[in-house]
Coordinates of C-alpha atoms in Angstrom, one line a residue:
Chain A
X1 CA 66.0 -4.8 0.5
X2 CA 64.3 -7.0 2.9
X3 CA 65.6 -8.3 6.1
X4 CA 66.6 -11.8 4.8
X5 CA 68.5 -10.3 2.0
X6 CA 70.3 -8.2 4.5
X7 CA 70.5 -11.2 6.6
X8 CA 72.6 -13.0 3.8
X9 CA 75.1 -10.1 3.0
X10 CA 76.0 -9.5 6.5
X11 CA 76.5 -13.2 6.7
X12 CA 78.6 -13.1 3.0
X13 CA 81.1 -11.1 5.0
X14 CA 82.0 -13.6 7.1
X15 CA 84.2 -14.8 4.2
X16 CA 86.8 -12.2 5.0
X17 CA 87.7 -13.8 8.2
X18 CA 90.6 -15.7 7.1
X19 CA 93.9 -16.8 9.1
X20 CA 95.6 -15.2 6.1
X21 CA 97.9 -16.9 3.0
X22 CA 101.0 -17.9 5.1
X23 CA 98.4 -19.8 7.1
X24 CA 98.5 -22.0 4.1
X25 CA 101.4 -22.0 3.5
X26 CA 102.7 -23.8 6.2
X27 CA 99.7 -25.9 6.5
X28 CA 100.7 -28.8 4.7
X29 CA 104.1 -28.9 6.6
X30 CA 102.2 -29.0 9.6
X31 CA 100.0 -31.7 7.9
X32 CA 102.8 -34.1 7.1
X33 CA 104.0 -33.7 11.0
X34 CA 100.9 -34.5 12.4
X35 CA 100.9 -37.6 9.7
X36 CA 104.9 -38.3 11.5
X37 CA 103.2 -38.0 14.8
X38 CA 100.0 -40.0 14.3
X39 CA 100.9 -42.6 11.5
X40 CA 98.2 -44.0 10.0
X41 CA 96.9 -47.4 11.0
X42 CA 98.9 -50.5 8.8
X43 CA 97.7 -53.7 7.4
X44 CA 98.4 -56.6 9.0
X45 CA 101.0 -57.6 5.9
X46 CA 102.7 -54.1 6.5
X47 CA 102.9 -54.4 10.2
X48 CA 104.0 -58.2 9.8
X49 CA 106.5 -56.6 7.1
X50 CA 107.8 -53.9 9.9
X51 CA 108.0 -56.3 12.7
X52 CA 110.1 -59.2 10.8
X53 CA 112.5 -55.7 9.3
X54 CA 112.7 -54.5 13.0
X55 CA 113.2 -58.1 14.7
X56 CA 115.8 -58.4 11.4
X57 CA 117.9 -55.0 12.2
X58 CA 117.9 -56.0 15.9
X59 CA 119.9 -59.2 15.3
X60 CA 123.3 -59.7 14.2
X61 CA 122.9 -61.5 10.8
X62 CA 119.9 -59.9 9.6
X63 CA 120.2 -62.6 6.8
X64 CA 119.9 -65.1 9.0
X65 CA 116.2 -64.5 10.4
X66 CA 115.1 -64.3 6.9
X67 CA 116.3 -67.5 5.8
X68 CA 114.9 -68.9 9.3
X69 CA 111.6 -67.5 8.0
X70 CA 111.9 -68.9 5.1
X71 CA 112.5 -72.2 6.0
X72 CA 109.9 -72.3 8.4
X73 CA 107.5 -70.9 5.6
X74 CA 108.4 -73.2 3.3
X75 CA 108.3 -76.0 5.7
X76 CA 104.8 -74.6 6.5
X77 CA 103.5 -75.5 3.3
X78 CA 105.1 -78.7 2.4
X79 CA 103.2 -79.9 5.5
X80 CA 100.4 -78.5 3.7
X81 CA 100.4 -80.1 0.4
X82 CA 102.0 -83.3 1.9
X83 CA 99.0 -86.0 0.7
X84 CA 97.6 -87.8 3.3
X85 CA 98.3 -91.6 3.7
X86 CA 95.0 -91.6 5.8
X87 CA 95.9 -94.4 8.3
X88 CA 92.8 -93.8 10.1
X89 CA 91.0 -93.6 6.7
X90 CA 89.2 -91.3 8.7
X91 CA 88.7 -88.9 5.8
X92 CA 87.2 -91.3 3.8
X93 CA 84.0 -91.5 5.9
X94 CA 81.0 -89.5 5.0
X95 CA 80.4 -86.2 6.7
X96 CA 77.1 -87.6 7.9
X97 CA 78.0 -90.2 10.7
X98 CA 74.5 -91.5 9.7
X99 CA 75.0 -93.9 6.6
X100 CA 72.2 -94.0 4.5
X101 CA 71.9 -98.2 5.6
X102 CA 70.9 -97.2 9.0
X103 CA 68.2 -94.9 7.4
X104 CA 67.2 -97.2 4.6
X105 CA 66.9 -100.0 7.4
X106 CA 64.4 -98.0 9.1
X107 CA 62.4 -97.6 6.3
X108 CA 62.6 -101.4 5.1
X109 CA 59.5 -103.0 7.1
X110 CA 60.5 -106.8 8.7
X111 CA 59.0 -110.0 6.9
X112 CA 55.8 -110.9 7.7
X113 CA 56.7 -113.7 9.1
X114 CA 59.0 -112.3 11.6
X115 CA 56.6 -110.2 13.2
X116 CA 54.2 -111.1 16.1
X117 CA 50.8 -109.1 16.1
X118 CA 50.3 -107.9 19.9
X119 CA 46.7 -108.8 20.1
X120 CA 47.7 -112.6 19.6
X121 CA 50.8 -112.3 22.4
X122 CA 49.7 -114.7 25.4
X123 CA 51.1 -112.2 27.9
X124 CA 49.5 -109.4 26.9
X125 CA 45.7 -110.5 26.2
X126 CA 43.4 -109.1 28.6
X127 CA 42.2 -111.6 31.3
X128 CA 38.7 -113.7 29.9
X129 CA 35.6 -111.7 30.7
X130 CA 34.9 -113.0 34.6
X131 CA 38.4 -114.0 35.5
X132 CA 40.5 -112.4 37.6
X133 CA 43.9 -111.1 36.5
X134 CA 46.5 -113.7 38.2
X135 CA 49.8 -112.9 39.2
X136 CA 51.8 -114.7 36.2
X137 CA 49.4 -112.1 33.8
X138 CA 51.4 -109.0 32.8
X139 CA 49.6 -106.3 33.4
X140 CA 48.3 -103.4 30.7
X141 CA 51.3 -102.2 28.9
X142 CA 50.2 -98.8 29.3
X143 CA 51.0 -99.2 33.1
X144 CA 53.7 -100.4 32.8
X145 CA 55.0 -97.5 30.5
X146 CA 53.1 -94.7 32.8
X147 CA 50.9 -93.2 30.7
X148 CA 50.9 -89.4 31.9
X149 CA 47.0 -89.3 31.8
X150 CA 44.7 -92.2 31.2
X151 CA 41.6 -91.2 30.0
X152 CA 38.5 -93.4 30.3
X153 CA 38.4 -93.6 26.3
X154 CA 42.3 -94.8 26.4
X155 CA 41.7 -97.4 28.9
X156 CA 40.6 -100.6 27.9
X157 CA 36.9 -101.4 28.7
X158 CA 36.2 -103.8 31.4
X159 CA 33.5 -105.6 29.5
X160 CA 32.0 -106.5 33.3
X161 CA 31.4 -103.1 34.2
X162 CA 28.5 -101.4 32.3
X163 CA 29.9 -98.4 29.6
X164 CA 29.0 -95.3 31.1
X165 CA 26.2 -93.6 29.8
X166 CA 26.4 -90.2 27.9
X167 CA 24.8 -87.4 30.5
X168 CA 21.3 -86.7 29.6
X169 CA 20.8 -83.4 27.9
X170 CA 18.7 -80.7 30.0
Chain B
X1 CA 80.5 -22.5 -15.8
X2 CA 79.7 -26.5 -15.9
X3 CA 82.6 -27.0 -18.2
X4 CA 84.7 -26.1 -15.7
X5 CA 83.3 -28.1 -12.5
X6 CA 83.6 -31.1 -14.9
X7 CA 87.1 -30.2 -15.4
X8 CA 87.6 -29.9 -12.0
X9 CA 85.9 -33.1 -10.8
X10 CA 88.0 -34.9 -13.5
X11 CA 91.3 -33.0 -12.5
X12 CA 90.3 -34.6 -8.7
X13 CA 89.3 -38.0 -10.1
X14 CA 92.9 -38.3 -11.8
X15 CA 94.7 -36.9 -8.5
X16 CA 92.4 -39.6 -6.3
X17 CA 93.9 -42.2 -8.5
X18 CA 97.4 -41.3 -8.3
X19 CA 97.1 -40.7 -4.4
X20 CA 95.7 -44.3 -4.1
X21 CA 98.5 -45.6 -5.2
X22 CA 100.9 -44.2 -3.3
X23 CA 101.4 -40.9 -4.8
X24 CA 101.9 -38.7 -1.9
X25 CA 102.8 -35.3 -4.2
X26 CA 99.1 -35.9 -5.7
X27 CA 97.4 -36.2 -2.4
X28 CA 99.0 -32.6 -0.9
X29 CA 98.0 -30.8 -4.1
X30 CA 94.5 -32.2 -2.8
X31 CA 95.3 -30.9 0.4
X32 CA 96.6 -27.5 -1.2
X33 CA 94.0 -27.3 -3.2
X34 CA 90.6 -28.0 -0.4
X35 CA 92.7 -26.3 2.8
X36 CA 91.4 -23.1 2.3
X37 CA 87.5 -23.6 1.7
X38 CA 87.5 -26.4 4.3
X39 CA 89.4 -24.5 7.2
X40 CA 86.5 -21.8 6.6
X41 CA 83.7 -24.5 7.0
X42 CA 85.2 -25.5 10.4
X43 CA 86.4 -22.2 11.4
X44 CA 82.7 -20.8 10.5
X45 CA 81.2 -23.9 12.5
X46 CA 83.2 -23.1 15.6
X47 CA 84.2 -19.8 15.2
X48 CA 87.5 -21.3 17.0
X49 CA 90.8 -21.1 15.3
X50 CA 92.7 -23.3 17.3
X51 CA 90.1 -25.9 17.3
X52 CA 89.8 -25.1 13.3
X53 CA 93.5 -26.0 13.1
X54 CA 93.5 -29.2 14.5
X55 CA 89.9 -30.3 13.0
X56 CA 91.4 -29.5 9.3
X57 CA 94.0 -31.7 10.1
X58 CA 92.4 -34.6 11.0
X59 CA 89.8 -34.2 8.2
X60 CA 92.8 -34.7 5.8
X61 CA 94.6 -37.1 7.9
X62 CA 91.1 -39.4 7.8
X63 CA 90.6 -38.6 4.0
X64 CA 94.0 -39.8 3.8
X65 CA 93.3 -42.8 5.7
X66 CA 90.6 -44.1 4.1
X67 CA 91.5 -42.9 0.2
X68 CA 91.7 -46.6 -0.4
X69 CA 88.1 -46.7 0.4
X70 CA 86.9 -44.2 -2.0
X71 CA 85.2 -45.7 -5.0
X72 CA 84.1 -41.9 -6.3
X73 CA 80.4 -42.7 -6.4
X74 CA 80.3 -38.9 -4.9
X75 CA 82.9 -36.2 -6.1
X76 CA 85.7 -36.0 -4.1
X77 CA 84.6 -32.6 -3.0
X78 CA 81.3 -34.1 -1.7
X79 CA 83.6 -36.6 0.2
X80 CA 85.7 -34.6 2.0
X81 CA 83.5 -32.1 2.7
X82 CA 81.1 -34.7 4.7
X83 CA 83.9 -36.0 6.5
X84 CA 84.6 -32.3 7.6
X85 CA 81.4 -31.8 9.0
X86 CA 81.0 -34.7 10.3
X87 CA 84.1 -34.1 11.9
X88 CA 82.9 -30.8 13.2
X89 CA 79.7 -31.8 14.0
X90 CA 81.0 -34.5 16.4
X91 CA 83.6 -32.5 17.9
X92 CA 80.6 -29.5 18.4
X93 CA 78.8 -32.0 20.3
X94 CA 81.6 -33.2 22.9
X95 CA 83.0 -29.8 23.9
X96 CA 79.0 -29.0 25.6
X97 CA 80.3 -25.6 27.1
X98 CA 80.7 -22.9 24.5
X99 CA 84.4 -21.6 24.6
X100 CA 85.6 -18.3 24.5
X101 CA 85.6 -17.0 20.6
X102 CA 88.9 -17.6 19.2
X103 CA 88.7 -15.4 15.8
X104 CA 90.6 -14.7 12.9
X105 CA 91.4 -11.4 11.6
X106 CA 89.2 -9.5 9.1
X107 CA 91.2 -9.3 5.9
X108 CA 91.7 -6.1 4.3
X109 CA 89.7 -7.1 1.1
X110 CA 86.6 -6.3 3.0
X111 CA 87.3 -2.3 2.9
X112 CA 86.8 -3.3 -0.9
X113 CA 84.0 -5.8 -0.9
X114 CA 80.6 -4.0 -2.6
X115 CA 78.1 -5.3 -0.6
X116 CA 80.4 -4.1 2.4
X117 CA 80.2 -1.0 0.7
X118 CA 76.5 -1.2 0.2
X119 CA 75.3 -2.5 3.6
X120 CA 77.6 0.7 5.7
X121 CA 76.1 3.1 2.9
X122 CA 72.8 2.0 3.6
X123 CA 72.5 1.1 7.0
X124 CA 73.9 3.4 9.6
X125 CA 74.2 -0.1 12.7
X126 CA 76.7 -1.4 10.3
X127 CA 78.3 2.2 9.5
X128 CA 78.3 3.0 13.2
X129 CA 79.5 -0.2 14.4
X130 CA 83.3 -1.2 14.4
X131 CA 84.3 -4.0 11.9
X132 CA 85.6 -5.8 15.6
X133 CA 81.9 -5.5 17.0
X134 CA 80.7 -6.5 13.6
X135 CA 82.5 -9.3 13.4
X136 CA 81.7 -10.1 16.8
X137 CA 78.3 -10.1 16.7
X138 CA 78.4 -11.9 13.7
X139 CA 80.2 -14.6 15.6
X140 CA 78.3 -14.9 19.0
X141 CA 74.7 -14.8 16.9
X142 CA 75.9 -18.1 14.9
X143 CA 77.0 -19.4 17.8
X144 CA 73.9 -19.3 19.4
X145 CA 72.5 -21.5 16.8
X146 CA 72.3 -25.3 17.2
X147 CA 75.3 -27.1 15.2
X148 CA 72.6 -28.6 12.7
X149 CA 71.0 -24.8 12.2
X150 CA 75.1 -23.6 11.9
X151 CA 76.1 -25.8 9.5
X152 CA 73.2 -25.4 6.9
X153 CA 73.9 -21.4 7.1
X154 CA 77.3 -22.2 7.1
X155 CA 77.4 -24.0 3.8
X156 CA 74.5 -22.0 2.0
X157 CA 75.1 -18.4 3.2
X158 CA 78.2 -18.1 3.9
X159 CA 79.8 -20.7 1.4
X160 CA 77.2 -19.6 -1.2
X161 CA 76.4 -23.4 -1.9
X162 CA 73.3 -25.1 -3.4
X163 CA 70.7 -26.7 -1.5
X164 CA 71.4 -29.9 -3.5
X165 CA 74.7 -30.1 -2.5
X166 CA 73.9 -29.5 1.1
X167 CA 71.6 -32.4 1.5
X168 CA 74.3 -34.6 -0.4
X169 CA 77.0 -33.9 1.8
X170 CA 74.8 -33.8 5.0
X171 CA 72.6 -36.5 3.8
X172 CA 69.1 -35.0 4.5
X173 CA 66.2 -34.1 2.7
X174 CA 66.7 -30.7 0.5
X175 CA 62.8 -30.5 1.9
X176 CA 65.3 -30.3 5.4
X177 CA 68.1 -28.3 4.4
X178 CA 65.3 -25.4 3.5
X179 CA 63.5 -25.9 6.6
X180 CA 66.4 -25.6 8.6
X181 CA 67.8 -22.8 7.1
X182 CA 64.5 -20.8 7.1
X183 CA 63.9 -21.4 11.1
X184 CA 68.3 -20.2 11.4
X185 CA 67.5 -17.5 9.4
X186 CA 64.5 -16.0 12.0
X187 CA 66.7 -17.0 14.9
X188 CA 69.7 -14.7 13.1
X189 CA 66.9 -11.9 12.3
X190 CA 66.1 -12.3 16.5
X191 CA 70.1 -11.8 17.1
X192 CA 71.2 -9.5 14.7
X193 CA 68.0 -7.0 14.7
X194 CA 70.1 -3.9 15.4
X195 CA 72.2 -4.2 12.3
X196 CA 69.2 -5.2 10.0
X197 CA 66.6 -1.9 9.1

């Protein structure tokens, strides 16, 4: 017999270690104490159940808190399923405070002839090529807005000054 | 052999049922009927009886607890028996220092047992030594064990279970439940040298 076999009956023999049969015997009276003792966690229905029996018992007319609670239930729900006159007529407006007008007038483009191409607006054409920009001439609308950061390309040219010339390759 | 764990499982299934809805009778025959292989699987696990006590009664008072819960994709037996060592296994790792052994006594069968008989006939540690050192021996060697190491040897060796049912109840690999119990085993062999030839 090798070692691990003797291993495994000296360990078999731990199954005669036992508190003995009256232990069980009066385990599962000491079982439903400990369940007395520590009660098991209720519902919420059960505990509601227990606390409206207990507030019940510690009145007078026991009757009388049950008919309260039923009243006030039933109240509960006629105010429930009571239709709505709607004075507001608040729920009949769409969930979306965004009606689909507001969207579709977006989308709609304006008349031609309602429309004024910037290029022909007086106050915003560039001054003539050798004037001077006078006070009554608006300035470029991109000043006036602040672009962040004017790059030569974005401003417009001023056909008086040459166009800068591309940097010779070495 | 498999006629009769089906039985069994069915007998349990049917007392599960009743017990969920509210029939208390069929939950204590449960509790009748598991107190006595469960209260070994704790008692082995701590070798503690007081502790033992207390553990099997909040292993039934959980089972109890959460019966509802139960939809009997495992057998019962699987079900409680993970909630035990669980159980265990939790309350092993909260008390850090190891208490005093609290043990039971050594029932009488044991005088009667053939491998008893065979292991004092053969080996003259075990002949020499009282059953109380035995015992005691037995105890302190387990205990040195980590709980993980304990409880595979626990439910294999001492509780003669399979390997499958191990890694169902503990929910690890059977690759794991061999490993384990191979490295517990050398550690035991370490402990227990003077009583093995």
């Amino acid at each position: 017999m090798n070692k691990d076999e003797q291993l495994s009956r000296l360990l078999r023999l731990k199954r005669h270690e036992s508190p003995g049969q009256d232990y069980f015997a009066g385990f599962l009276h000491d079982f439903h104490a400990h369940q007395r003792l520590h009660p098991a966690p209720q519902g919420s229905f059960a505990r509601t159940c227990d606390w409206l029996t207990r507030a019940s018992q510690s009145l007078r007319r026991p009757a009388l808190a049950w008919t309260a609670l039923g009243a006030a239930a039933t109240a509960a729900l006629v105010l429930q399923l009571r239709p709505t006159a709607n004075p507001s007529g608040l729920a009949a407006a769409p969930a979306d405070p965004a009606p689909a007008a507001s969207w579709q007038s977006r989308q709609t483009p304006l008349p031609a002839a309602q429309t004024l191409p910037v290029s022909s607006s007086p106050r915003l054409a560039p001054p003539a090529p050798g004037k001077r920009r006078t006070s009554d001439q608006p300035q470029d609308l991109r000043r006036v807005i602040g672009s962040p950061t004017p790059s030569a390309s974005a401003m417009p040219a001023d056909p008086a000054q040459p166009a800068p010339q591309p940097a010779a390759p070495r | 052999m498999a006629d009769a764990a089906a039985n069994d499982k069915q007998e349990d299934r049917q007392l599960v049922e009743r017990a969920q809805e509210g029939d208390c009778p069929a939950f204590d025959t449960l509790v009748l009927k598991y107190s006595q292989r469960l209260y070994a699987l704790i008692y082995h696990m701590t070798s503690h009886r007081e502790d033992t006590h207390d553990l099997l009664q909040e292993v039934f008072a959980r089972a109890f607890r959460n019966l509802k819960s139960f939809r009997g994709q495992s057998g019962f037996y699987t079900w409680i028996y993970t909630i035990a060592v669980n159980l265990t296994l939790n309350f092993l790792k909260k008390r850090n220092r190891r208490r005093m052994l609290s043990l039971d006594d050594v029932d009488s069968g044991i005088q009667h047992d053939g491998e008893f008989l065979e292991l004092t006939a053969s080996s003259d540690p075990v002949r020499e030594a009282g059953l109380h050192e035995l015992q005691l021996h037995l105890n302190e060697a387990l205990q040195k064990l980590s709980n993980d190491h304990r409880a595979v040897v626990t439910l294999f060796d001492i509780q003669g279970m399979p390997h499958a049912e191990i890694s169902r109840i503990l929910k690890v690999s059977e690759g794991t439940v061999r490993s384990r119990l191979h490295y517990a085993h050398k550690q035991l062999q370490a402990h227990l040298s003077n009583y093995l030839a």
